[in-house]
Amino acid sequence: MPTATQNRPLSPHLQIYRPQITSVLSILHRMTGVALTLGTLLIAYWLIAAASGAEAFAAAQDWIGSFLGVLLLLAWSFSLFYHLCNGVRHLAWDLGLGLEIETVTQTGWVTVAVAGGLTLVAWIVAFAVW
Amino acid sequence: MSLRTPVARARGLGSAKEGAHHWWVQRLTAVALIPLTIWFVISVIGMIAAADSADAGYAAMASWMSNPIAATLMIGFLAFGFYHAALGMQVVYEDYIEPKWLEVAVNVVTRLVLAFFGIASIVSVLMIAFGG
Ligand code: HEM
């Protein structure tokens, strides 16, 4: 057997670490990615309803405008803005930019602030024009 | 200094099948989705503004999608979004699902479901765009 699979030390288990901005944002990217995947199925439902005629679309719109619908939409919009901002952060890392640990911490907080801000602005504008 | 050949060092560290392509397309679709998701959110808010409560916004939806640029961007958003989602979910499964056969099975189901809904949503956009 190749040596690479032998005698490899096990890293300390995840649970012994205190949550840090880096690790929390990392798992949040994954969670929002999964949430957005489920969200794309709801967007598909919305479009299929629209193509099925005025009645089906009205039913879909009713459902989206309900308490549960708005709650899901709120979760979806924050997921989108967070995943979008953190995705840009990921792409910068892929270019080799911003990899110093202090920078990673700073951009992490910026990402949270921008994602939260965009969510807030989107909902304020949406309610204003409703 | 190691006297081992590169291939001897690489053996046992994982296979080199389609990882690079998967990684690359995940980034490519991510880049495409940056402007497309921003456009989508702004357009939906615009549609809410144009919506008439009498028809639950049906006419606003139809007129939005009858613009060829809007329909094109919408289809782009859907195609890149569903593709990016399928690639992303595969990575999540690879990290958490054991045994291998189950991971592959779940991945196959995910791919097919996302492909089906992706196609259905694009067909729907075309139907609305052509006034069906
Ligand atoms: C339709 C919207 C989107 C969906 C459904 C989605 C879904 C996903 C999923 C499921 C993953 C896998 C997560 C993981 O491996 O932990 C992922 C990863 C990723 N997403 Fe998205 N995403 C969307 C939009 C975006 C946007 C707009 C960007 C823009 C920059 C982006 C950038 C990325 C990047 C860079 C990764 C790879 C992260 C890594 O290396 O772990 N995504 N996405």
PDB file of C-alpha atoms and ligand atoms in Angstrom:
ATOM      1  CA  MET A   1       0.000   0.000   0.000  1.00  0.00           C
ATOM      2  CA  PRO A   2       1.160   3.533  -0.683  1.00  0.00           C
ATOM      3  CA  THR A   3       2.412   5.410   2.344  1.00  0.00           C
ATOM      4  CA  ALA A   4      -0.112   8.178   1.859  1.00  0.00           C
ATOM      5  CA  THR A   5      -2.890   6.111   3.397  1.00  0.00           C
ATOM      6  CA  GLN A   6      -0.852   4.917   6.380  1.00  0.00           C
ATOM      7  CA  ASN A   7       0.041   6.543   9.687  1.00  0.00           C
ATOM      8  CA  ARG A   8      -1.853   9.678   8.948  1.00  0.00           C
ATOM      9  CA  PRO A   9      -2.655  11.634  12.106  1.00  0.00           C
ATOM     10  CA  LEU A  10      -6.289  12.324  12.816  1.00  0.00           C
ATOM     11  CA  SER A  11      -7.094  16.010  13.253  1.00  0.00           C
ATOM     12  CA  PRO A  12      -8.814  17.027  16.494  1.00  0.00           C
ATOM     13  CA  HIS A  13     -12.543  16.518  16.342  1.00  0.00           C
ATOM     14  CA  LEU A  14     -14.716  19.427  15.220  1.00  0.00           C
ATOM     15  CA  GLN A  15     -16.689  19.519  18.464  1.00  0.00           C
ATOM     16  CA  ILE A  16     -13.765  20.530  20.658  1.00  0.00           C
ATOM     17  CA  TYR A  17     -13.368  23.824  18.836  1.00  0.00           C
ATOM     18  CA  ARG A  18     -15.036  27.058  19.939  1.00  0.00           C
ATOM     19  CA  PRO A  19     -17.065  28.456  17.017  1.00  0.00           C
ATOM     20  CA  GLN A  20     -15.066  31.040  15.077  1.00  0.00           C
ATOM     21  CA  ILE A  21     -16.131  33.497  12.404  1.00  0.00           C
ATOM     22  CA  THR A  22     -14.197  31.477   9.799  1.00  0.00           C
ATOM     23  CA  SER A  23     -15.737  28.103  10.581  1.00  0.00           C
ATOM     24  CA  VAL A  24     -19.255  29.441  11.157  1.00  0.00           C
ATOM     25  CA  LEU A  25     -19.290  31.323   7.840  1.00  0.00           C
ATOM     26  CA  SER A  26     -17.874  28.285   6.062  1.00  0.00           C
ATOM     27  CA  ILE A  27     -20.680  25.993   7.169  1.00  0.00           C
ATOM     28  CA  LEU A  28     -23.196  28.784   6.532  1.00  0.00           C
ATOM     29  CA  HIS A  29     -22.084  28.875   2.886  1.00  0.00           C
ATOM     30  CA  ARG A  30     -22.894  25.187   2.625  1.00  0.00           C
ATOM     31  CA  MET A  31     -26.223  25.515   4.448  1.00  0.00           C
ATOM     32  CA  THR A  32     -27.326  28.434   2.300  1.00  0.00           C
ATOM     33  CA  GLY A  33     -26.220  26.523  -0.814  1.00  0.00           C
ATOM     34  CA  VAL A  34     -28.508  23.638   0.132  1.00  0.00           C
ATOM     35  CA  ALA A  35     -31.332  26.064   1.037  1.00  0.00           C
ATOM     36  CA  LEU A  36     -30.977  27.809  -2.329  1.00  0.00           C
ATOM     37  CA  THR A  37     -31.139  24.459  -4.100  1.00  0.00           C
ATOM     38  CA  LEU A  38     -34.505  23.806  -2.450  1.00  0.00           C
ATOM     39  CA  GLY A  39     -35.422  27.395  -3.348  1.00  0.00           C
ATOM     40  CA  THR A  40     -34.781  26.805  -7.042  1.00  0.00           C
ATOM     41  CA  LEU A  41     -37.432  24.079  -6.916  1.00  0.00           C
ATOM     42  CA  LEU A  42     -39.908  26.647  -5.543  1.00  0.00           C
ATOM     43  CA  ILE A  43     -38.950  29.098  -8.305  1.00  0.00           C
ATOM     44  CA  ALA A  44     -39.644  26.295 -10.791  1.00  0.00           C
ATOM     45  CA  TYR A  45     -43.062  25.742  -9.173  1.00  0.00           C
ATOM     46  CA  TRP A  46     -43.797  29.475  -9.437  1.00  0.00           C
ATOM     47  CA  LEU A  47     -42.883  29.555 -13.152  1.00  0.00           C
ATOM     48  CA  ILE A  48     -44.773  26.362 -13.956  1.00  0.00           C
ATOM     49  CA  ALA A  49     -47.828  27.862 -12.236  1.00  0.00           C
ATOM     50  CA  ALA A  50     -47.465  31.052 -14.295  1.00  0.00           C
ATOM     51  CA  ALA A  51     -47.289  29.017 -17.511  1.00  0.00           C
ATOM     52  CA  SER A  52     -50.359  27.023 -16.455  1.00  0.00           C
ATOM     53  CA  GLY A  53     -52.644  30.052 -16.530  1.00  0.00           C
ATOM     54  CA  ALA A  54     -54.039  32.899 -14.442  1.00  0.00           C
ATOM     55  CA  GLU A  55     -55.801  30.674 -11.905  1.00  0.00           C
ATOM     56  CA  ALA A  56     -52.822  28.475 -11.086  1.00  0.00           C
ATOM     57  CA  PHE A  57     -50.628  31.571 -10.863  1.00  0.00           C
ATOM     58  CA  ALA A  58     -53.052  33.283  -8.483  1.00  0.00           C
ATOM     59  CA  ALA A  59     -52.987  30.201  -6.243  1.00  0.00           C
ATOM     60  CA  ALA A  60     -49.172  30.231  -6.227  1.00  0.00           C
ATOM     61  CA  GLN A  61     -49.070  33.959  -5.502  1.00  0.00           C
ATOM     62  CA  ASP A  62     -51.569  33.473  -2.657  1.00  0.00           C
ATOM     63  CA  TRP A  63     -49.374  30.810  -1.147  1.00  0.00           C
ATOM     64  CA  ILE A  64     -46.215  32.914  -1.502  1.00  0.00           C
ATOM     65  CA  GLY A  65     -47.997  35.875   0.113  1.00  0.00           C
ATOM     66  CA  SER A  66     -49.063  33.778   3.109  1.00  0.00           C
ATOM     67  CA  PHE A  67     -47.234  33.866   6.435  1.00  0.00           C
ATOM     68  CA  LEU A  68     -45.294  30.691   5.656  1.00  0.00           C
ATOM     69  CA  GLY A  69     -44.566  31.905   2.132  1.00  0.00           C
ATOM     70  CA  VAL A  70     -43.141  35.216   3.302  1.00  0.00           C
ATOM     71  CA  LEU A  71     -41.098  33.439   5.963  1.00  0.00           C
ATOM     72  CA  LEU A  72     -39.585  31.124   3.334  1.00  0.00           C
ATOM     73  CA  LEU A  73     -38.972  34.080   1.047  1.00  0.00           C
ATOM     74  CA  LEU A  74     -37.187  35.891   3.875  1.00  0.00           C
ATOM     75  CA  ALA A  75     -34.956  32.858   4.480  1.00  0.00           C
ATOM     76  CA  TRP A  76     -34.382  32.486   0.746  1.00  0.00           C
ATOM     77  CA  SER A  77     -33.428  36.131   0.238  1.00  0.00           C
ATOM     78  CA  PHE A  78     -30.942  36.156   3.107  1.00  0.00           C
ATOM     79  CA  SER A  79     -29.515  32.834   1.902  1.00  0.00           C
ATOM     80  CA  LEU A  80     -29.106  34.266  -1.573  1.00  0.00           C
ATOM     81  CA  PHE A  81     -27.419  37.478  -0.462  1.00  0.00           C
ATOM     82  CA  TYR A  82     -25.152  35.690   1.989  1.00  0.00           C
ATOM     83  CA  HIS A  83     -24.185  32.952  -0.487  1.00  0.00           C
ATOM     84  CA  LEU A  84     -23.652  35.585  -3.190  1.00  0.00           C
ATOM     85  CA  CYS A  85     -21.355  37.747  -1.041  1.00  0.00           C
ATOM     86  CA  ASN A  86     -19.501  34.813   0.437  1.00  0.00           C
ATOM     87  CA  GLY A  87     -19.289  33.282  -3.041  1.00  0.00           C
ATOM     88  CA  VAL A  88     -17.431  36.384  -4.224  1.00  0.00           C
ATOM     89  CA  ARG A  89     -15.131  35.904  -1.220  1.00  0.00           C
ATOM     90  CA  HIS A  90     -14.568  32.296  -2.321  1.00  0.00           C
ATOM     91  CA  LEU A  91     -13.775  33.378  -5.875  1.00  0.00           C
ATOM     92  CA  ALA A  92     -11.257  35.930  -4.567  1.00  0.00           C
ATOM     93  CA  TRP A  93      -9.562  33.152  -2.582  1.00  0.00           C
ATOM     94  CA  ASP A  94      -9.476  31.056  -5.749  1.00  0.00           C
ATOM     95  CA  LEU A  95      -7.502  33.916  -7.331  1.00  0.00           C
ATOM     96  CA  GLY A  96      -5.146  33.803  -4.357  1.00  0.00           C
ATOM     97  CA  LEU A  97      -6.451  37.058  -2.899  1.00  0.00           C
ATOM     98  CA  GLY A  98      -7.271  37.808   0.725  1.00  0.00           C
ATOM     99  CA  LEU A  99      -5.879  34.620   2.229  1.00  0.00           C
ATOM    100  CA  GLU A 100      -4.104  36.216   5.225  1.00  0.00           C
ATOM    101  CA  ILE A 101      -5.873  35.206   8.405  1.00  0.00           C
ATOM    102  CA  GLU A 102      -6.643  38.792   9.566  1.00  0.00           C
ATOM    103  CA  THR A 103      -8.014  39.596   6.112  1.00  0.00           C
ATOM    104  CA  VAL A 104     -10.174  36.466   6.166  1.00  0.00           C
ATOM    105  CA  THR A 105     -11.644  37.558   9.502  1.00  0.00           C
ATOM    106  CA  GLN A 106     -12.284  41.097   8.250  1.00  0.00           C
ATOM    107  CA  THR A 107     -13.901  40.070   4.961  1.00  0.00           C
ATOM    108  CA  GLY A 108     -16.000  37.594   6.932  1.00  0.00           C
ATOM    109  CA  TRP A 109     -17.574  40.363   9.005  1.00  0.00           C
ATOM    110  CA  VAL A 110     -17.962  42.544   5.904  1.00  0.00           C
ATOM    111  CA  THR A 111     -19.781  39.668   4.184  1.00  0.00           C
ATOM    112  CA  VAL A 112     -22.231  39.296   7.074  1.00  0.00           C
ATOM    113  CA  ALA A 113     -22.868  43.052   7.180  1.00  0.00           C
ATOM    114  CA  VAL A 114     -23.355  43.412   3.416  1.00  0.00           C
ATOM    115  CA  ALA A 115     -25.602  40.337   3.184  1.00  0.00           C
ATOM    116  CA  GLY A 116     -27.731  41.566   6.080  1.00  0.00           C
ATOM    117  CA  GLY A 117     -27.867  45.074   4.629  1.00  0.00           C
ATOM    118  CA  LEU A 118     -28.893  43.884   1.167  1.00  0.00           C
ATOM    119  CA  THR A 119     -31.624  41.698   2.651  1.00  0.00           C
ATOM    120  CA  LEU A 120     -32.967  44.633   4.645  1.00  0.00           C
ATOM    121  CA  VAL A 121     -32.876  47.017   1.665  1.00  0.00           C
ATOM    122  CA  ALA A 122     -34.551  44.486  -0.642  1.00  0.00           C
ATOM    123  CA  TRP A 123     -37.427  43.982   1.805  1.00  0.00           C
ATOM    124  CA  ILE A 124     -37.870  47.685   2.519  1.00  0.00           C
ATOM    125  CA  VAL A 125     -38.064  48.416  -1.215  1.00  0.00           C
ATOM    126  CA  ALA A 126     -40.344  45.432  -1.830  1.00  0.00           C
ATOM    127  CA  PHE A 127     -42.780  46.533   0.889  1.00  0.00           C
ATOM    128  CA  ALA A 128     -42.633  50.130  -0.316  1.00  0.00           C
ATOM    129  CA  VAL A 129     -43.708  49.202  -3.859  1.00  0.00           C
ATOM    130  CA  TRP A 130     -46.159  46.448  -2.858  1.00  0.00           C
TER     131      TRP A 130
ATOM    132  CA  MET B   1      14.505  15.877  -1.854  1.00  0.00           C
ATOM    133  CA  SER B   2      12.529  12.803  -2.660  1.00  0.00           C
ATOM    134  CA  LEU B   3      13.571  10.134  -5.099  1.00  0.00           C
ATOM    135  CA  ARG B   4       9.984   8.985  -5.573  1.00  0.00           C
ATOM    136  CA  THR B   5       8.351   9.655  -8.915  1.00  0.00           C
ATOM    137  CA  PRO B   6       5.451  12.106  -9.028  1.00  0.00           C
ATOM    138  CA  VAL B   7       3.007   9.302  -9.752  1.00  0.00           C
ATOM    139  CA  ALA B   8       4.206   7.296  -6.760  1.00  0.00           C
ATOM    140  CA  ARG B   9       3.579  10.282  -4.558  1.00  0.00           C
ATOM    141  CA  ALA B  10       0.119  10.865  -6.009  1.00  0.00           C
ATOM    142  CA  ARG B  11      -1.048   7.247  -5.659  1.00  0.00           C
ATOM    143  CA  GLY B  12      -3.462   6.666  -2.830  1.00  0.00           C
ATOM    144  CA  LEU B  13      -4.310  10.328  -2.462  1.00  0.00           C
ATOM    145  CA  GLY B  14      -7.487  10.079  -4.494  1.00  0.00           C
ATOM    146  CA  SER B  15      -8.422   9.663  -8.109  1.00  0.00           C
ATOM    147  CA  ALA B  16      -7.968  12.152 -10.940  1.00  0.00           C
ATOM    148  CA  LYS B  17     -11.167  11.720 -12.862  1.00  0.00           C
ATOM    149  CA  GLU B  18     -13.325  14.774 -13.374  1.00  0.00           C
ATOM    150  CA  GLY B  19     -12.517  16.803 -10.291  1.00  0.00           C
ATOM    151  CA  ALA B  20     -10.850  19.663 -12.129  1.00  0.00           C
ATOM    152  CA  HIS B  21     -13.717  20.031 -14.582  1.00  0.00           C
ATOM    153  CA  HIS B  22     -16.299  19.911 -11.794  1.00  0.00           C
ATOM    154  CA  TRP B  23     -14.389  22.560  -9.831  1.00  0.00           C
ATOM    155  CA  TRP B  24     -14.009  24.769 -12.880  1.00  0.00           C
ATOM    156  CA  VAL B  25     -17.665  24.632 -13.935  1.00  0.00           C
ATOM    157  CA  GLN B  26     -18.765  25.317 -10.345  1.00  0.00           C
ATOM    158  CA  ARG B  27     -16.741  28.579 -10.518  1.00  0.00           C
ATOM    159  CA  LEU B  28     -17.884  29.407 -14.039  1.00  0.00           C
ATOM    160  CA  THR B  29     -21.549  29.079 -13.090  1.00  0.00           C
ATOM    161  CA  ALA B  30     -20.898  31.042  -9.879  1.00  0.00           C
ATOM    162  CA  VAL B  31     -19.463  33.951 -11.865  1.00  0.00           C
ATOM    163  CA  ALA B  32     -22.428  33.902 -14.244  1.00  0.00           C
ATOM    164  CA  LEU B  33     -24.831  33.853 -11.290  1.00  0.00           C
ATOM    165  CA  ILE B  34     -23.434  37.044  -9.723  1.00  0.00           C
ATOM    166  CA  PRO B  35     -25.117  39.440 -12.191  1.00  0.00           C
ATOM    167  CA  LEU B  36     -28.024  37.066 -12.873  1.00  0.00           C
ATOM    168  CA  THR B  37     -29.135  36.750  -9.247  1.00  0.00           C
ATOM    169  CA  ILE B  38     -28.886  40.521  -8.735  1.00  0.00           C
ATOM    170  CA  TRP B  39     -30.959  41.023 -11.904  1.00  0.00           C
ATOM    171  CA  PHE B  40     -33.488  38.428 -10.717  1.00  0.00           C
ATOM    172  CA  VAL B  41     -34.060  40.078  -7.327  1.00  0.00           C
ATOM    173  CA  ILE B  42     -34.392  43.570  -8.824  1.00  0.00           C
ATOM    174  CA  SER B  43     -36.767  42.290 -11.539  1.00  0.00           C
ATOM    175  CA  VAL B  44     -38.994  40.443  -9.095  1.00  0.00           C
ATOM    176  CA  ILE B  45     -39.298  43.617  -7.012  1.00  0.00           C
ATOM    177  CA  GLY B  46     -40.091  45.481 -10.233  1.00  0.00           C
ATOM    178  CA  MET B  47     -42.752  42.915 -11.019  1.00  0.00           C
ATOM    179  CA  ILE B  48     -44.262  43.351  -7.548  1.00  0.00           C
ATOM    180  CA  ALA B  49     -44.416  47.092  -8.236  1.00  0.00           C
ATOM    181  CA  ALA B  50     -46.162  46.495 -11.575  1.00  0.00           C
ATOM    182  CA  ALA B  51     -48.493  43.804 -10.229  1.00  0.00           C
ATOM    183  CA  ASP B  52     -52.225  44.374 -10.186  1.00  0.00           C
ATOM    184  CA  SER B  53     -53.915  42.726  -7.207  1.00  0.00           C
ATOM    185  CA  ALA B  54     -56.977  41.966  -9.354  1.00  0.00           C
ATOM    186  CA  ASP B  55     -55.094  39.242 -11.269  1.00  0.00           C
ATOM    187  CA  ALA B  56     -52.415  38.485  -8.637  1.00  0.00           C
ATOM    188  CA  GLY B  57     -49.794  39.987 -10.949  1.00  0.00           C
ATOM    189  CA  TYR B  58     -50.459  37.625 -13.847  1.00  0.00           C
ATOM    190  CA  ALA B  59     -50.387  40.390 -16.456  1.00  0.00           C
ATOM    191  CA  ALA B  60     -47.220  41.864 -14.938  1.00  0.00           C
ATOM    192  CA  MET B  61     -45.565  38.453 -15.078  1.00  0.00           C
ATOM    193  CA  ALA B  62     -46.600  37.953 -18.700  1.00  0.00           C
ATOM    194  CA  SER B  63     -45.377  41.362 -19.801  1.00  0.00           C
ATOM    195  CA  TRP B  64     -42.091  40.902 -17.914  1.00  0.00           C
ATOM    196  CA  MET B  65     -41.400  37.579 -19.672  1.00  0.00           C
ATOM    197  CA  SER B  66     -42.534  38.815 -23.085  1.00  0.00           C
ATOM    198  CA  ASN B  67     -39.452  41.024 -23.199  1.00  0.00           C
ATOM    199  CA  PRO B  68     -36.829  38.951 -25.068  1.00  0.00           C
ATOM    200  CA  ILE B  69     -33.927  40.217 -22.964  1.00  0.00           C
ATOM    201  CA  ALA B  70     -35.761  39.430 -19.735  1.00  0.00           C
ATOM    202  CA  ALA B  71     -36.719  35.945 -20.952  1.00  0.00           C
ATOM    203  CA  THR B  72     -33.114  35.302 -21.996  1.00  0.00           C
ATOM    204  CA  LEU B  73     -31.719  36.432 -18.638  1.00  0.00           C
ATOM    205  CA  MET B  74     -34.347  34.363 -16.834  1.00  0.00           C
ATOM    206  CA  ILE B  75     -33.414  31.234 -18.784  1.00  0.00           C
ATOM    207  CA  GLY B  76     -29.749  31.971 -18.115  1.00  0.00           C
ATOM    208  CA  PHE B  77     -30.451  32.353 -14.403  1.00  0.00           C
ATOM    209  CA  LEU B  78     -32.322  29.031 -14.380  1.00  0.00           C
ATOM    210  CA  ALA B  79     -29.787  27.080 -16.455  1.00  0.00           C
ATOM    211  CA  PHE B  80     -26.749  28.288 -14.526  1.00  0.00           C
ATOM    212  CA  GLY B  81     -28.575  28.108 -11.198  1.00  0.00           C
ATOM    213  CA  PHE B  82     -29.756  24.519 -11.598  1.00  0.00           C
ATOM    214  CA  TYR B  83     -26.380  23.404 -12.936  1.00  0.00           C
ATOM    215  CA  HIS B  84     -24.516  25.137 -10.102  1.00  0.00           C
ATOM    216  CA  ALA B  85     -26.924  23.583  -7.580  1.00  0.00           C
ATOM    217  CA  ALA B  86     -26.406  20.064  -8.965  1.00  0.00           C
ATOM    218  CA  LEU B  87     -22.610  20.437  -8.828  1.00  0.00           C
ATOM    219  CA  GLY B  88     -22.766  21.901  -5.323  1.00  0.00           C
ATOM    220  CA  MET B  89     -25.045  19.228  -3.904  1.00  0.00           C
ATOM    221  CA  GLN B  90     -22.704  16.524  -5.216  1.00  0.00           C
ATOM    222  CA  VAL B  91     -19.848  17.954  -3.132  1.00  0.00           C
ATOM    223  CA  VAL B  92     -22.047  18.029  -0.036  1.00  0.00           C
ATOM    224  CA  TYR B  93     -23.003  14.362  -0.568  1.00  0.00           C
ATOM    225  CA  GLU B  94     -19.373  13.374  -1.126  1.00  0.00           C
ATOM    226  CA  ASP B  95     -18.494  14.788   2.264  1.00  0.00           C
ATOM    227  CA  TYR B  96     -21.293  13.258   4.321  1.00  0.00           C
ATOM    228  CA  ILE B  97     -22.867  10.193   2.716  1.00  0.00           C
ATOM    229  CA  GLU B  98     -21.558   6.672   3.293  1.00  0.00           C
ATOM    230  CA  PRO B  99     -21.428   4.067   1.810  1.00  0.00           C
ATOM    231  CA  LYS B 100     -20.375   5.019  -1.699  1.00  0.00           C
ATOM    232  CA  TRP B 101     -23.322   3.358  -3.459  1.00  0.00           C
ATOM    233  CA  LEU B 102     -25.773   5.431  -1.420  1.00  0.00           C
ATOM    234  CA  GLU B 103     -23.893   8.645  -2.171  1.00  0.00           C
ATOM    235  CA  VAL B 104     -23.949   7.876  -5.896  1.00  0.00           C
ATOM    236  CA  ALA B 105     -27.641   6.923  -5.779  1.00  0.00           C
ATOM    237  CA  VAL B 106     -28.618  10.139  -3.979  1.00  0.00           C
ATOM    238  CA  ASN B 107     -26.511  12.120  -6.421  1.00  0.00           C
ATOM    239  CA  VAL B 108     -28.197  10.494  -9.415  1.00  0.00           C
ATOM    240  CA  VAL B 109     -31.662  11.227  -8.011  1.00  0.00           C
ATOM    241  CA  THR B 110     -30.657  14.852  -7.289  1.00  0.00           C
ATOM    242  CA  ARG B 111     -29.274  15.333 -10.784  1.00  0.00           C
ATOM    243  CA  LEU B 112     -32.393  13.940 -12.421  1.00  0.00           C
ATOM    244  CA  VAL B 113     -34.805  15.912 -10.222  1.00  0.00           C
ATOM    245  CA  LEU B 114     -32.895  19.156 -10.783  1.00  0.00           C
ATOM    246  CA  ALA B 115     -32.657  18.465 -14.530  1.00  0.00           C
ATOM    247  CA  PHE B 116     -36.403  17.841 -14.692  1.00  0.00           C
ATOM    248  CA  PHE B 117     -37.336  20.998 -12.780  1.00  0.00           C
ATOM    249  CA  GLY B 118     -34.740  22.985 -14.682  1.00  0.00           C
ATOM    250  CA  ILE B 119     -36.200  21.922 -18.017  1.00  0.00           C
ATOM    251  CA  ALA B 120     -39.777  22.436 -16.782  1.00  0.00           C
ATOM    252  CA  SER B 121     -39.033  25.957 -15.595  1.00  0.00           C
ATOM    253  CA  ILE B 122     -37.327  26.910 -18.874  1.00  0.00           C
ATOM    254  CA  VAL B 123     -40.230  25.478 -20.880  1.00  0.00           C
ATOM    255  CA  SER B 124     -42.557  27.521 -18.656  1.00  0.00           C
ATOM    256  CA  VAL B 125     -40.614  30.725 -19.325  1.00  0.00           C
ATOM    257  CA  LEU B 126     -40.833  30.070 -23.072  1.00  0.00           C
ATOM    258  CA  MET B 127     -44.570  29.414 -22.856  1.00  0.00           C
ATOM    259  CA  ILE B 128     -45.144  32.667 -20.960  1.00  0.00           C
ATOM    260  CA  ALA B 129     -42.824  34.518 -23.337  1.00  0.00           C
ATOM    261  CA  PHE B 130     -44.702  33.259 -26.400  1.00  0.00           C
ATOM    262  CA  GLY B 131     -48.027  34.061 -24.807  1.00  0.00           C
ATOM    263  CA  GLY B 132     -49.112  30.426 -24.346  1.00  0.00           C
TER     264      GLY B 132
HETATM  265  C1  HEM C   1     -29.296  29.881  -7.652  1.00  0.00           C
HETATM  266  C2  HEM C   1     -28.504  30.204  -6.698  1.00  0.00           C
HETATM  267  C3  HEM C   1     -27.448  29.284  -6.076  1.00  0.00           C
HETATM  268  C4  HEM C   1     -27.553  27.987  -5.630  1.00  0.00           C
HETATM  269  C5  HEM C   1     -28.771  27.080  -5.691  1.00  0.00           C
HETATM  270  C6  HEM C   1     -26.247  27.600  -5.093  1.00  0.00           C
HETATM  271  C7  HEM C   1     -25.927  26.379  -4.532  1.00  0.00           C
HETATM  272  C8  HEM C   1     -24.688  26.008  -4.098  1.00  0.00           C
HETATM  273  C9  HEM C   1     -24.367  24.768  -3.430  1.00  0.00           C
HETATM  274  C10 HEM C   1     -25.350  23.664  -3.056  1.00  0.00           C
HETATM  275  C11 HEM C   1     -23.027  24.760  -3.173  1.00  0.00           C
HETATM  276  C12 HEM C   1     -22.225  23.668  -2.486  1.00  0.00           C
HETATM  277  C13 HEM C   1     -21.883  24.076  -1.083  1.00  0.00           C
HETATM  278  C14 HEM C   1     -20.743  23.313  -0.473  1.00  0.00           C
HETATM  279  O1  HEM C   1     -20.044  22.566  -1.158  1.00  0.00           O
HETATM  280  O2  HEM C   1     -20.535  23.472   0.728  1.00  0.00           O
HETATM  281  C15 HEM C   1     -22.495  25.982  -3.700  1.00  0.00           C
HETATM  282  C16 HEM C   1     -21.141  26.318  -3.665  1.00  0.00           C
HETATM  283  C17 HEM C   1     -20.640  27.496  -4.166  1.00  0.00           C
HETATM  284  N1  HEM C   1     -21.362  28.574  -4.610  1.00  0.00           N
HETATM  285 FE1  HEM C   1     -23.349  28.610  -4.927  1.00  0.00          FE
HETATM  286  N2  HEM C   1     -25.379  28.653  -5.252  1.00  0.00           N
HETATM  287  C18 HEM C   1     -26.082  29.702  -5.841  1.00  0.00           C
HETATM  288  C19 HEM C   1     -25.590  30.933  -6.145  1.00  0.00           C
HETATM  289  C20 HEM C   1     -24.262  31.318  -6.081  1.00  0.00           C
HETATM  290  C21 HEM C   1     -23.771  32.610  -6.439  1.00  0.00           C
HETATM  291  C22 HEM C   1     -24.597  33.785  -6.933  1.00  0.00           C
HETATM  292  C23 HEM C   1     -22.434  32.578  -6.265  1.00  0.00           C
HETATM  293  C24 HEM C   1     -21.605  33.793  -6.574  1.00  0.00           C
HETATM  294  C25 HEM C   1     -20.421  34.031  -6.336  1.00  0.00           C
HETATM  295  C26 HEM C   1     -22.068  31.250  -5.766  1.00  0.00           C
HETATM  296  C27 HEM C   1     -20.785  30.794  -5.467  1.00  0.00           C
HETATM  297  C28 HEM C   1     -20.459  29.563  -4.995  1.00  0.00           C
HETATM  298  C29 HEM C   1     -19.100  29.065  -4.791  1.00  0.00           C
HETATM  299  C30 HEM C   1     -17.807  29.834  -5.083  1.00  0.00           C
HETATM  300  C31 HEM C   1     -19.209  27.759  -4.287  1.00  0.00           C
HETATM  301  C32 HEM C   1     -18.070  26.818  -3.929  1.00  0.00           C
HETATM  302  C33 HEM C   1     -17.720  26.959  -2.493  1.00  0.00           C
HETATM  303  C34 HEM C   1     -16.721  25.949  -2.025  1.00  0.00           C
HETATM  304  O3  HEM C   1     -15.612  25.889  -2.580  1.00  0.00           O
HETATM  305  O4  HEM C   1     -17.017  25.227  -1.064  1.00  0.00           O
HETATM  306  N3  HEM C   1     -23.219  30.496  -5.664  1.00  0.00           N
HETATM  307  N4  HEM C   1     -23.521  26.742  -4.239  1.00  0.00           N
END
